[in-house]
Coordinates of C-alpha atoms and ligand atoms in Angstrom, one line a residue:
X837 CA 0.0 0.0 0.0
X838 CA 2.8 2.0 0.6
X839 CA 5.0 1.6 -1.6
X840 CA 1.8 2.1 -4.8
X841 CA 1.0 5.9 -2.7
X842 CA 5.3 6.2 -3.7
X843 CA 4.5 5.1 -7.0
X844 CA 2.1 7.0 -7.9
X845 CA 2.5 9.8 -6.1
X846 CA 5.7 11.2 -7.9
X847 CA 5.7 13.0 -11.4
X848 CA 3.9 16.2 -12.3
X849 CA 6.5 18.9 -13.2
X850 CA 6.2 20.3 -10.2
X851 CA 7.7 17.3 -8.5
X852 CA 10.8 17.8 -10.3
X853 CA 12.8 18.1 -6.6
X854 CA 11.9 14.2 -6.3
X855 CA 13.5 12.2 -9.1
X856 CA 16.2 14.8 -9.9
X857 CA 19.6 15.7 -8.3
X858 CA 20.8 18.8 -6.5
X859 CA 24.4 19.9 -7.0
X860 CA 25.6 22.4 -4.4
X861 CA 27.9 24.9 -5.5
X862 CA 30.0 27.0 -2.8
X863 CA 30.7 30.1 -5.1
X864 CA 33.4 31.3 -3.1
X865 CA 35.2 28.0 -4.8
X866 CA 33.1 26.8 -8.2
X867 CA 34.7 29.2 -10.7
X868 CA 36.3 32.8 -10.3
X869 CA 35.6 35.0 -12.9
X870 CA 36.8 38.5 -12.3
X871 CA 40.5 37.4 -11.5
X872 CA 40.0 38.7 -7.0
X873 CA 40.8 34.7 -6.5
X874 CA 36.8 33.9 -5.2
X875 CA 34.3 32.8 -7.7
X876 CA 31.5 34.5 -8.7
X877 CA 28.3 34.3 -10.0
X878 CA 29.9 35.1 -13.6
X879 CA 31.9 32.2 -13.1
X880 CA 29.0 30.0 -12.1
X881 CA 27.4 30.4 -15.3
X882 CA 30.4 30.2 -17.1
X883 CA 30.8 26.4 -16.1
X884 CA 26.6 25.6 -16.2
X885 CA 27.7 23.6 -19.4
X886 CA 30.0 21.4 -17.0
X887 CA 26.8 20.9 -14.9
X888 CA 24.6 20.4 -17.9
X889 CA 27.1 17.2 -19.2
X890 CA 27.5 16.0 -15.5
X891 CA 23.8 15.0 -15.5
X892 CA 22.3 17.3 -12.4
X893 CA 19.0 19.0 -12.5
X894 CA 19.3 21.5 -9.4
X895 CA 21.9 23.5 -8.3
X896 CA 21.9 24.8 -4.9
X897 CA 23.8 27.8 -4.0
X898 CA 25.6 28.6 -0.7
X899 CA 24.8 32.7 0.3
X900 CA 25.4 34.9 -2.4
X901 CA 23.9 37.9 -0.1
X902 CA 26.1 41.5 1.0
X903 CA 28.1 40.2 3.3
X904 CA 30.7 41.5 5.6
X905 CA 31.8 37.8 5.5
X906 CA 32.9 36.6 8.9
X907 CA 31.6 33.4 7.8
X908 CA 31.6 33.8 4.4
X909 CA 28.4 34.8 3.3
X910 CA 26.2 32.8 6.1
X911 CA 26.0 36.5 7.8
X912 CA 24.0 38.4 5.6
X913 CA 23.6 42.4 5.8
X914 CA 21.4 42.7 2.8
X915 CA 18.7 40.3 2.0
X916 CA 18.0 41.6 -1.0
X917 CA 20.7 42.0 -2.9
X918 CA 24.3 40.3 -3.8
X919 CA 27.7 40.6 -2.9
X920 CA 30.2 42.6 -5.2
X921 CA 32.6 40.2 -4.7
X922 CA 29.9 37.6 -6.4
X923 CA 28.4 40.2 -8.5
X924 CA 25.5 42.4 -9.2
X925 CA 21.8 41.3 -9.3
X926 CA 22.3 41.6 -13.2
X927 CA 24.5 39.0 -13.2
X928 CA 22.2 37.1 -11.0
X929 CA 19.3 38.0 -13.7
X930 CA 21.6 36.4 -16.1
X931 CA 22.8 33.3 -13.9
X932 CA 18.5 32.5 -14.0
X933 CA 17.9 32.4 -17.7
X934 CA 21.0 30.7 -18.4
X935 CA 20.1 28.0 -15.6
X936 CA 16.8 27.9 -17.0
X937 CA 17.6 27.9 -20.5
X938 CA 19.5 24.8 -20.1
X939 CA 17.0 23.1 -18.6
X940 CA 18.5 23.4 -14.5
X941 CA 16.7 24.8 -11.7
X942 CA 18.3 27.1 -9.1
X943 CA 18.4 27.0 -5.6
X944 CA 19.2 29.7 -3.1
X945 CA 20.2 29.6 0.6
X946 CA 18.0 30.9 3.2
X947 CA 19.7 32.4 6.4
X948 CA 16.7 33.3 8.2
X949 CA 17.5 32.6 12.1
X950 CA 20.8 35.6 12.2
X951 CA 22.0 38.5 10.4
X952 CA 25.5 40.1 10.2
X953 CA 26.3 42.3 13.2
X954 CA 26.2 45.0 10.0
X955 CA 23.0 44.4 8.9
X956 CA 21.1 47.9 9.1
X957 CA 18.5 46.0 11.6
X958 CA 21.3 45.1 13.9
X959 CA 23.0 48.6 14.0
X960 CA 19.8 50.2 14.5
X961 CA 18.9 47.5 17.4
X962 CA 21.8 48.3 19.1
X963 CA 22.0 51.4 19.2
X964 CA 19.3 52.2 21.8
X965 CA 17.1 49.7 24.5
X966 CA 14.2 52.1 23.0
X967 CA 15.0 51.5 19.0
X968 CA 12.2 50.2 17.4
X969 CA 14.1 47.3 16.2
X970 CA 15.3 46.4 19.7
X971 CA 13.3 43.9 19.7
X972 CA 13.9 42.4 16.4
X973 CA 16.9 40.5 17.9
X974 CA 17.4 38.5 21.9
X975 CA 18.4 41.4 24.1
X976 CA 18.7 40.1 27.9
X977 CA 20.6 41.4 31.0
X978 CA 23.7 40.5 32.8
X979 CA 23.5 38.1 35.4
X980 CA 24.2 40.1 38.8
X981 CA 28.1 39.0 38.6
X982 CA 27.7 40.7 35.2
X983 CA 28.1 36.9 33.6
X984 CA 25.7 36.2 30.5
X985 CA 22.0 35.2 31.4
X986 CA 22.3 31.6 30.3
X987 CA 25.1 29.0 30.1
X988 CA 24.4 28.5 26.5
X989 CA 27.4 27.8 24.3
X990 CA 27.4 28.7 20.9
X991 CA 27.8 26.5 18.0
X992 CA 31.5 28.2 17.4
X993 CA 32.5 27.3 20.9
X994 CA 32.0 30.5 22.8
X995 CA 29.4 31.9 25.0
X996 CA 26.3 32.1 22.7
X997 CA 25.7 35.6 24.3
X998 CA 27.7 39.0 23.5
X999 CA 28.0 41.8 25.9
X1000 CA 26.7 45.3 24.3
X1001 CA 28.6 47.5 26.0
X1002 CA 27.0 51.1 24.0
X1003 CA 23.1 49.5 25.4
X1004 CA 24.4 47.6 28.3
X1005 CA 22.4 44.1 28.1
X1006 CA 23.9 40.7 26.0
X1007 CA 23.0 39.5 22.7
X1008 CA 22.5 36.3 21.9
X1009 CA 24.2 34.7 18.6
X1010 CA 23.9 30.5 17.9
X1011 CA 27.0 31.3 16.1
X1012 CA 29.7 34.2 15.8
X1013 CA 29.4 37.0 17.5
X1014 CA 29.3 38.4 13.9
X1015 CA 26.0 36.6 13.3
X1016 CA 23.1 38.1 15.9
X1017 CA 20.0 35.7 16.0
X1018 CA 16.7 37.5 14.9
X1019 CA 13.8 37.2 17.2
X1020 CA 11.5 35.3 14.8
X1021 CA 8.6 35.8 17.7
X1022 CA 8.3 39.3 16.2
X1023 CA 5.5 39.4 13.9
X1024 CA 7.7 42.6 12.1
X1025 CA 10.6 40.1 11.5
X1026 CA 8.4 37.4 10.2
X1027 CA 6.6 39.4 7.2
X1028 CA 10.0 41.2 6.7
X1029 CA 11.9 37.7 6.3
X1030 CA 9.0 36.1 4.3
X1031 CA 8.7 39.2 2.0
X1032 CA 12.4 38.2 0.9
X1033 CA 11.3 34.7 0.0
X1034 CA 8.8 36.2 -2.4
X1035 CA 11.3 38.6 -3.7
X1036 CA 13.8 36.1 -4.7
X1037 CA 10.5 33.7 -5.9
X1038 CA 9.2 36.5 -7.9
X1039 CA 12.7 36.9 -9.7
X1040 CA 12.6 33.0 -10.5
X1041 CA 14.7 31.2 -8.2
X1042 CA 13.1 27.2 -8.1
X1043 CA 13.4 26.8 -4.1
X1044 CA 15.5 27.4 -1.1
X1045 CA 17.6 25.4 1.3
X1046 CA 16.7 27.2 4.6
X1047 CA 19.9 27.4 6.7
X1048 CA 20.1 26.3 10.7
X1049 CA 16.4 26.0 10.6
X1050 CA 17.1 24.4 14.0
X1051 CA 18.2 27.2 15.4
X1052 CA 15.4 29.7 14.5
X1053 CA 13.4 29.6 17.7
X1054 CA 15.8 29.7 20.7
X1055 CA 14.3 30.0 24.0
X1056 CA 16.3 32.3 26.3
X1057 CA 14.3 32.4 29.0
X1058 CA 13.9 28.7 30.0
X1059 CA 17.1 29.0 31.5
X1060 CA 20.7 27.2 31.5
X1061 CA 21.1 24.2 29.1
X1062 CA 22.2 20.8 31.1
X1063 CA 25.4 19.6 30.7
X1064 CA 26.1 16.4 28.5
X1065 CA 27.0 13.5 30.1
X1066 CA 28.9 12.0 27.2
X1067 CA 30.7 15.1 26.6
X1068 CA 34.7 15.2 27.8
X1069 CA 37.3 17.8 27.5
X1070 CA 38.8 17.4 24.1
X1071 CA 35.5 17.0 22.9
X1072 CA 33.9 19.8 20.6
X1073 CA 33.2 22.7 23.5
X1074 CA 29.7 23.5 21.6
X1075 CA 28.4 19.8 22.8
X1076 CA 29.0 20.3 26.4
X1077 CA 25.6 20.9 27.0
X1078 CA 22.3 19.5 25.5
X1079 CA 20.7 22.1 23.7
X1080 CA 17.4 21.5 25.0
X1081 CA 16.3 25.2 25.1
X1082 CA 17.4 26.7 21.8
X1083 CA 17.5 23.5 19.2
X1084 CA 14.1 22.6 17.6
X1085 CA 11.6 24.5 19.7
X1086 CA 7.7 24.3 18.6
X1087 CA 7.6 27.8 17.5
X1088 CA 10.4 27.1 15.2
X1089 CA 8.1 24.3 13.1
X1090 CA 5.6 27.6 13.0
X1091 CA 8.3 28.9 11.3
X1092 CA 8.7 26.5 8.8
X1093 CA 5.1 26.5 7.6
X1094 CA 4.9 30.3 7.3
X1095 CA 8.1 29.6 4.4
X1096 CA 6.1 26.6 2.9
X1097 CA 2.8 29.0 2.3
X1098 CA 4.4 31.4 0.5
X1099 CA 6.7 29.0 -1.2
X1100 CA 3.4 27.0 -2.0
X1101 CA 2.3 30.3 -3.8
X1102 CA 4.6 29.4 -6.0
X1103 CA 4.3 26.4 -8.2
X1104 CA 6.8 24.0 -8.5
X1105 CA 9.1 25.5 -5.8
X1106 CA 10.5 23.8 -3.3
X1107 CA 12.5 24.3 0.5
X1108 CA 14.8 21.8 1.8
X1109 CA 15.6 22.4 5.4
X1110 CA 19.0 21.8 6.9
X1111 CA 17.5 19.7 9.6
X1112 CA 20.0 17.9 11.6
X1113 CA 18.9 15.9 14.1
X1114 CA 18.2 12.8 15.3
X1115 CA 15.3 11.0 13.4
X1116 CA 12.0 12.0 15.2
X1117 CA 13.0 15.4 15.1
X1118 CA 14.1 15.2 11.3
X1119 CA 10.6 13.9 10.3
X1120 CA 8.9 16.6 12.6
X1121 CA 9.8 18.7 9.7
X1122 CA 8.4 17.5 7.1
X1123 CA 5.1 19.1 9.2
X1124 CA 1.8 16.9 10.3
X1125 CA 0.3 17.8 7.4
X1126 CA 3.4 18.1 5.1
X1127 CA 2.9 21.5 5.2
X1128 CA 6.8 22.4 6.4
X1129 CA 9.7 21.2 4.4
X1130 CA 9.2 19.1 1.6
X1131 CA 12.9 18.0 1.7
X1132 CA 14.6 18.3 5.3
X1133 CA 18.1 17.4 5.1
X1134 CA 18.5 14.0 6.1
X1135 CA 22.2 13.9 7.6
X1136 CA 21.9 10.5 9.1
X1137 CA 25.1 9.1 7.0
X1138 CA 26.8 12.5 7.5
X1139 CA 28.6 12.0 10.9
X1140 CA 29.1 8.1 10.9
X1141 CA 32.5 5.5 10.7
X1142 CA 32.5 4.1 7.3
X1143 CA 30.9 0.9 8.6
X1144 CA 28.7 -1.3 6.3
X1145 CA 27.0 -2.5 9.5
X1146 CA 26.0 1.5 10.7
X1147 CA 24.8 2.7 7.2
X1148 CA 22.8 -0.2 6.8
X1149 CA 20.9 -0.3 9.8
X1150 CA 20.9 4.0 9.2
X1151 CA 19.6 3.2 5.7
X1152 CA 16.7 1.1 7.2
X1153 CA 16.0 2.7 10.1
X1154 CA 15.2 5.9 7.7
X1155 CA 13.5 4.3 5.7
X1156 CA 11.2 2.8 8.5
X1157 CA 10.4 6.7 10.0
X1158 CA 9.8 8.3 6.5
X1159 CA 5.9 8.9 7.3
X1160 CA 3.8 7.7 4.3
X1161 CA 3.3 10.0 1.4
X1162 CA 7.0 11.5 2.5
X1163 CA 9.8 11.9 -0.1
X1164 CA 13.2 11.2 1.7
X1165 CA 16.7 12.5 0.7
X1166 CA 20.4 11.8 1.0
X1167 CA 23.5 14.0 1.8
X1168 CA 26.9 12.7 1.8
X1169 CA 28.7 15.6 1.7
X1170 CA 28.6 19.4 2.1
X1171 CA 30.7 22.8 3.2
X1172 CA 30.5 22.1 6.3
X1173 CA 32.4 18.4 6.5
X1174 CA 35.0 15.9 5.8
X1175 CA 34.8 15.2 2.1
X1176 CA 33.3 11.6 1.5
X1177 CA 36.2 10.6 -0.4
X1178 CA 38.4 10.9 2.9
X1179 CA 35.9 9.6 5.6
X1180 CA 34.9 6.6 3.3
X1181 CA 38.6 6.3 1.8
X1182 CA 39.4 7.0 -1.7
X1183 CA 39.2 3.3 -2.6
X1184 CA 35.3 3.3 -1.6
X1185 CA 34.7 6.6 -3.5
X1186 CA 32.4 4.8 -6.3
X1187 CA 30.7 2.7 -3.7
X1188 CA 29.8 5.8 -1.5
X1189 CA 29.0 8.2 -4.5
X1190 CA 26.8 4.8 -6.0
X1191 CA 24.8 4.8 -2.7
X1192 CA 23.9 8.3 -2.3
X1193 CA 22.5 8.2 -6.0
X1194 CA 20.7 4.8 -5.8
X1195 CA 19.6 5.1 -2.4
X1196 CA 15.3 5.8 -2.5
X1197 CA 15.5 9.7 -1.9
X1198 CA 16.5 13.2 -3.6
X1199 CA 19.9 13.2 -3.7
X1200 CA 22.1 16.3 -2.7
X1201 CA 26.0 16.0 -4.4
X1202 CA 28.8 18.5 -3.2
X1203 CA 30.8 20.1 -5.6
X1204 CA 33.6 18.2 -6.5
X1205 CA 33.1 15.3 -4.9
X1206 CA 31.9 13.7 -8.7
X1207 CA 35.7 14.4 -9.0
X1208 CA 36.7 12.1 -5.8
X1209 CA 38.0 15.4 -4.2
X1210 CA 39.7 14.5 -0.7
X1211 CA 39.5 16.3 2.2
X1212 CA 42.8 18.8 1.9
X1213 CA 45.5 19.4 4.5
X1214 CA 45.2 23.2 5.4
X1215 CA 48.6 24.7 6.4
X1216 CA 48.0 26.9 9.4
X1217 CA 49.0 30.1 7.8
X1218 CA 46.5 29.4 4.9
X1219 CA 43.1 28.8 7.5
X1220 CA 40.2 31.0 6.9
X1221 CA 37.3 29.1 8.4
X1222 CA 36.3 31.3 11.5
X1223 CA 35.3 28.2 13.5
X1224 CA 39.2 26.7 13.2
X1225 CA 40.7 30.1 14.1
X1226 CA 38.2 30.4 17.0
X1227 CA 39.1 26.9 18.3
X1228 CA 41.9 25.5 16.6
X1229 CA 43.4 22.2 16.3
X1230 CA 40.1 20.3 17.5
X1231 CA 40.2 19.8 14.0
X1232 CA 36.6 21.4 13.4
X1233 CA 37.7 23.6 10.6
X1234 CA 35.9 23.6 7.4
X1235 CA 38.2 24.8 4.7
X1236 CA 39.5 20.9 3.5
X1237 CA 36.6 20.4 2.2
X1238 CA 36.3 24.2 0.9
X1239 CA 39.2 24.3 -1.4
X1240 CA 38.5 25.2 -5.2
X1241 CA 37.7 22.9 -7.8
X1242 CA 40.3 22.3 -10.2
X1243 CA 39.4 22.8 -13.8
X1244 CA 42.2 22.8 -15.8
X1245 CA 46.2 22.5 -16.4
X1246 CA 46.2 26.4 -16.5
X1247 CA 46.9 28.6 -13.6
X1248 CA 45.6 27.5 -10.3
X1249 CA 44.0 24.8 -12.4
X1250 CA 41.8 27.3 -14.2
X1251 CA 39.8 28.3 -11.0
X1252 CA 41.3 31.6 -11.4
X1253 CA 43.9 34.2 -13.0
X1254 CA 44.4 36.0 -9.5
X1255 CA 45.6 34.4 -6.4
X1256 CA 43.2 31.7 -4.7
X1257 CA 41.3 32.2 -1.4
X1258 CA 42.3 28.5 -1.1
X1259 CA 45.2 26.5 -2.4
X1260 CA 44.1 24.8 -5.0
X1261 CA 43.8 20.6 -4.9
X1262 CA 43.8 18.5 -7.6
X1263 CA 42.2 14.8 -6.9
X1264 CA 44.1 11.6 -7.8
X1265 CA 42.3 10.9 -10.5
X1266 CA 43.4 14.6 -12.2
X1267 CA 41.3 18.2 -12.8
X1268 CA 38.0 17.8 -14.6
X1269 CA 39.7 18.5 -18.1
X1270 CA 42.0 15.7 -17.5
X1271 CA 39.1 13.3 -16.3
X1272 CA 36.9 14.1 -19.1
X1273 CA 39.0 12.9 -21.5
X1274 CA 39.4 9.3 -19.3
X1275 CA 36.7 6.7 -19.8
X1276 CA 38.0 5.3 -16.8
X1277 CA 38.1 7.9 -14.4
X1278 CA 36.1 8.6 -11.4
X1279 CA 34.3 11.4 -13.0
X1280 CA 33.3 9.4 -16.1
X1281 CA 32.3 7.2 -13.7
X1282 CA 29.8 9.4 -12.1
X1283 CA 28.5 10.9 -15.2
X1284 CA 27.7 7.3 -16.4
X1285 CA 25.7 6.1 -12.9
X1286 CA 23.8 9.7 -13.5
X1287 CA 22.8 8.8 -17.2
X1288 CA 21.5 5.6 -15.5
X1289 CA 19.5 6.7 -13.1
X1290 CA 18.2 9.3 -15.5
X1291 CA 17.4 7.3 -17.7
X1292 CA 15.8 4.2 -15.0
X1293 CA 12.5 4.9 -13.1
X1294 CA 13.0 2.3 -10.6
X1295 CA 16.1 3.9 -9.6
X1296 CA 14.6 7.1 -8.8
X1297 CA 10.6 6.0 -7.7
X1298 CA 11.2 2.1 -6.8
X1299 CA 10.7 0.8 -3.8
X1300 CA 14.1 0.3 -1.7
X1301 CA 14.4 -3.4 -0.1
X1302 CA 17.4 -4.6 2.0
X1303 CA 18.6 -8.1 0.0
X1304 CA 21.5 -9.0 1.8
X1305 CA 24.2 -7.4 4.3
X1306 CA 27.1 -9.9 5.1
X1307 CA 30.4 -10.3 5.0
X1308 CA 31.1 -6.8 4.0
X1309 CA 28.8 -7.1 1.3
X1310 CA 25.4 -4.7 0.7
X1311 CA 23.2 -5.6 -1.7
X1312 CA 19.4 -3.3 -2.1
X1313 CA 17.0 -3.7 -4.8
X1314 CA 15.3 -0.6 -5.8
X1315 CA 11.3 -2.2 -7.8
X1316 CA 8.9 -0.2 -9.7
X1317 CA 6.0 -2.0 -11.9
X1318 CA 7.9 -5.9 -13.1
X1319 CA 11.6 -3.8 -13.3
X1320 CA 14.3 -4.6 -10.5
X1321 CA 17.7 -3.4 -10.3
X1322 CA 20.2 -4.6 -7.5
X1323 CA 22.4 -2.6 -6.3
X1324 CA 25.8 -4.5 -5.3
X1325 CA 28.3 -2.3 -3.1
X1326 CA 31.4 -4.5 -1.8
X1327 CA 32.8 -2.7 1.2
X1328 CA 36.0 -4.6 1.0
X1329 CA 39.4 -4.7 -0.3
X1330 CA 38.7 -8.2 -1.3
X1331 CA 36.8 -10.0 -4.2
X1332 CA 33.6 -11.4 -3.3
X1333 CA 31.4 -13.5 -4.6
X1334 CA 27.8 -12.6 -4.9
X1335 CA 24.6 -14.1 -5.1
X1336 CA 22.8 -11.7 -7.4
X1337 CA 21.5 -12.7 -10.8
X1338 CA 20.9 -10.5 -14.2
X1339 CA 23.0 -8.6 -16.1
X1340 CA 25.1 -6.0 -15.1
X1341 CA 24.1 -1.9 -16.5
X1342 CA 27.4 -0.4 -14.7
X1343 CA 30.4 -0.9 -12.7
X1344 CA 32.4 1.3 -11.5
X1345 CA 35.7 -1.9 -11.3
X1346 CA 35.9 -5.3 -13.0
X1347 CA 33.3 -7.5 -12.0
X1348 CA 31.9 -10.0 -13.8
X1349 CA 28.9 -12.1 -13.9
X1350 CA 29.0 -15.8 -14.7
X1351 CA 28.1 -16.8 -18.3
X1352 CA 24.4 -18.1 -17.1
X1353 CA 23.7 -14.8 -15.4
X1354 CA 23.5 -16.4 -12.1
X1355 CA 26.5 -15.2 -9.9
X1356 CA 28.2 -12.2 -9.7
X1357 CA 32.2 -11.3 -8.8
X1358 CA 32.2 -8.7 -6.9
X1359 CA 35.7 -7.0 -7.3
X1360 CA 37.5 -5.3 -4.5
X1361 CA 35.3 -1.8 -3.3
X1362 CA 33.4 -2.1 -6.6
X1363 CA 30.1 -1.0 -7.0
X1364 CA 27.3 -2.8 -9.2
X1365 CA 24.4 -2.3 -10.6
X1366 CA 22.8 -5.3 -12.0
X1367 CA 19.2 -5.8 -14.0
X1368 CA 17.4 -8.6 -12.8
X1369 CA 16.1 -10.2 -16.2
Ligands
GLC808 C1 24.9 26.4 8.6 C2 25.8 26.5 7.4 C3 27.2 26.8 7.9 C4 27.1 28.2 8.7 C5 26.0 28.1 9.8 C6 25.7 29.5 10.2 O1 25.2 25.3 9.4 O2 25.8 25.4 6.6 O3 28.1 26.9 6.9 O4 28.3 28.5 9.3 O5 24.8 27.6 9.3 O6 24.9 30.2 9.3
MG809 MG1 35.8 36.6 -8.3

């Protein structure tokens, strides 16, 4: 019964978000343009042909908003308008049609739960207890001792309050000091906030991901969080307490479905959520009704050991809590994280990339990771991520996995004529020109599992089934109508063999079947799809 309301459920237009694949691009790193060493909106659409050939249907941009940039664009001071160092809205205008003329949608970020401390609001809110935008931020006094009202930590590591000393009360900010959380219990900050959704709606952009949706309805006055148990010294300092009081409050799902009705305005639009969380709270967001997010970020394979054993049972144990009628989703990678191709291992790139697009669910791929991009090594002199420089060597920093792609053999691999924000990486298997023109590379690899599932319904709508997990080897069948493909992931360095039967569509090694179609050999790491016949 379930699995026909799947069936059927998917494929007007306006369900493009549920069979295709969202690329996210982190402009500061796609493709720089203009020669300042950060990419840019020009160079976005300068390299939509790349994306076009890849196979993707959505991309999904990190903030391309005025920015003073303490954490690189996820402190916005102008909703409304872009960044010089990304462009103009003109170029934005242009970034649309092209997107849209080649068939792609475009996806924007969201950073509705803080501004920059520059944002006009925030300098007006400051600058007096009796400003009429006092209240569109969490104002609170000192303690007696002077000490911040709450224990609260942010998710940086420091006190999640910052002393005012010009108004003489504490602010509170989830993240840097830099980044003041808006008080979204203002009914002024709620029609300001949504009015930008319909701004950036209105000037066709296909959805948003809404950023640390989580976060968006911290409640300051129920008081000190408790400490963590589990957590010890070394650990991250933003886990020592539970975050009981400021993480996924009710008001926050209010929130949510205020963003879905005026995105539902809007046909065929469609907000992700970056939801993390552990699985009752994820699925709290897709709303009772599904009237919140129609994607919220599933992270459950995000912050896991490369175990067979653990994504199996996470695989299942999502797909057991996806409510009926909901459309899941995948992430393997993202700005914010170890690249999969280091926390998997390079050998298991193809079997980690093959999951995330075979698994039932919207896929979300990181740029560069079709290249097998690693994780890079960040000499200290060269770290921008705030986070690192705020608590170093806890190894929380976020630029290895923020380092530019690598286009070419030009300069700085053709990512740019000036010098780069980043060093510049180049995976094993060579820069995207160099892996375009090899069959056998990891990127031709990727392009050819893409152009399969494009081109196979059960892969995208099927139904997912768990058909054996032993011995290091996973094997899931994704049905739809009398079609059945098996997906065959060897989680090994050794050969194994494997009881699936058909005929195989793609490997990304050198297994074989046996002449009658009856057994596979499953090479070392490989990853299989086969066609039950
Ligand atoms: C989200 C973003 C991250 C950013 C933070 C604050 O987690 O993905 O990059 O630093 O929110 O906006
Ligand atoms: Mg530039």
């Amino acid at each position: 019964m379930k699995q026909q309301a799947i069936e059927t459920a998917a494929h007007t237009d306006n369900d493009w978000w549920k069979t295709g694949i969202i690329y996210q691009i982190y402009p500061r790193s796609f493709q720089d343009h203009d020669g300042d060493g950060i990419g840019d909106l020009r160079g976005i659409e300068s390299r939509l042909d790349y994306l076009v050939d890849l196979g993707i249907d959505a991309i999904w941009i990190s903030p391309i908003f005025t920015s003073p940039m303490a954490d690189f664009g996820y402190d916005v001071s102008d909703y409304r308008d872009i960044d010089p160092m990304f462009g103009t809205l003109a170029d934005f205008d242009s970034l649309v049609a092209a997107t849209h003329s080649r068939g792609l949608k475009l996806i924007l970020d969201f950073v509705p739960s803080h501004t920059s401390h520059e944002h006009p609001w925030f300098i007006e809110a400051r600058a007096s207890r009796q400003s009429p935008k006092r209240d569109w931020y969490i104002w609170r006094d000192a303690k007696p001792d002077g000490s911040p009202p709450t224990n609260w930590i942010s998710e940086f590591g420091r006190s999640a309050w910052t002393w005012d000393a010009g108004s003489g009360q504490y602010y509170l900010n989830i993240f840097l000091s830099e980044q003041p959380a808006l008080n979204w219990r203002n009914p002024e900050v709620q029609a300001e906030m949504l009015d930008t959704l319909r701004f950036w709606y209105e000037r066709g952009v296909d959805g948003f991901r809404v950023d640390a949706i989580t976060h968006i309805a911290p409640d300051v006055d129920k008081g000190d969080h408790p400490p963590d148990p589990q957590w010890r010294e070394h650990m991250n300092p933003s886990y020592r307490f539970l975050k009981v009081h400021s993480k996924h409050q009710p008001e926050g799902h209010q929130f949510v479905r205020m963003m879905r009705r005026v995105t539902d305005a809007f046909p065929g639009r469609v907000l992700i959520g970056e939801t993390d969380g552990d699985l009752p709270a994820v699925m709290a967001y897709y709303g009772k009704d599904f009237d919140a997010f129609q994607l919220p970020f599933n992270f459950s394979l995000l912050d896991i050991p490369w175990s067979m054993a653990e994504i199996v049972d996470r695989v299942e144990a999502y797909e057991a809590a996806l409510p009926e009628g909901a459309w899941g989703n995948w992430v393997l990678g993202n700005h914010d994280c170890a690249r999969i191709a280091s926390r998997a291992g390079p050998a298991q790139a193809a079997v980690a990339t093959t999951l995330l697009l075979t698994l039932r669910g919207t896929p979300t791929l990181y740029q560069g990771d079709e290249l097998g991009m690693e994780s890079a090594s960040i000499p200290p002199e060269a770290v921008q991520d705030p986070w690192e420089k705020q608590v170093p060597g806890l190894g929380l920093g976020r630029d290895p996995a923020r380092t530019p792609m690598p286009w070419t053999q030009g300069p700085n691999r053709g990512f740019s004529s000036g010098d780069p924000w980043l060093p510049v990486f180049v995976p094993s298997d060579g820069d995207v020109e160099n892996q375009s023109a090899d069959p056998a590379s990891f990127l031709s690899f990727v392009r050819s599992l893409i152009a399969l599932r494009r081109e196979t319904p059960a892969l995208t709508l099927g139904s997912y089934q768990t058909v054996l997990a032993e011995d290091g080897v996973y094997v899931f069948a994704r049905t739809l109508g009398g079609t059945r493909y098996h997906v065959c992931l060897n989680f090994t360095a050794d050969p194994k063999a494997c009881p699936v039967a058909g005929r195989i569509v793609l490997a990304a090694g050198q297994s074989t079947m046996d002449d009658a179609g009856q057994s596979l050999a499953l090479a070392a790491n490989d990853a299989v799809i086969v066609q039950a016949v």
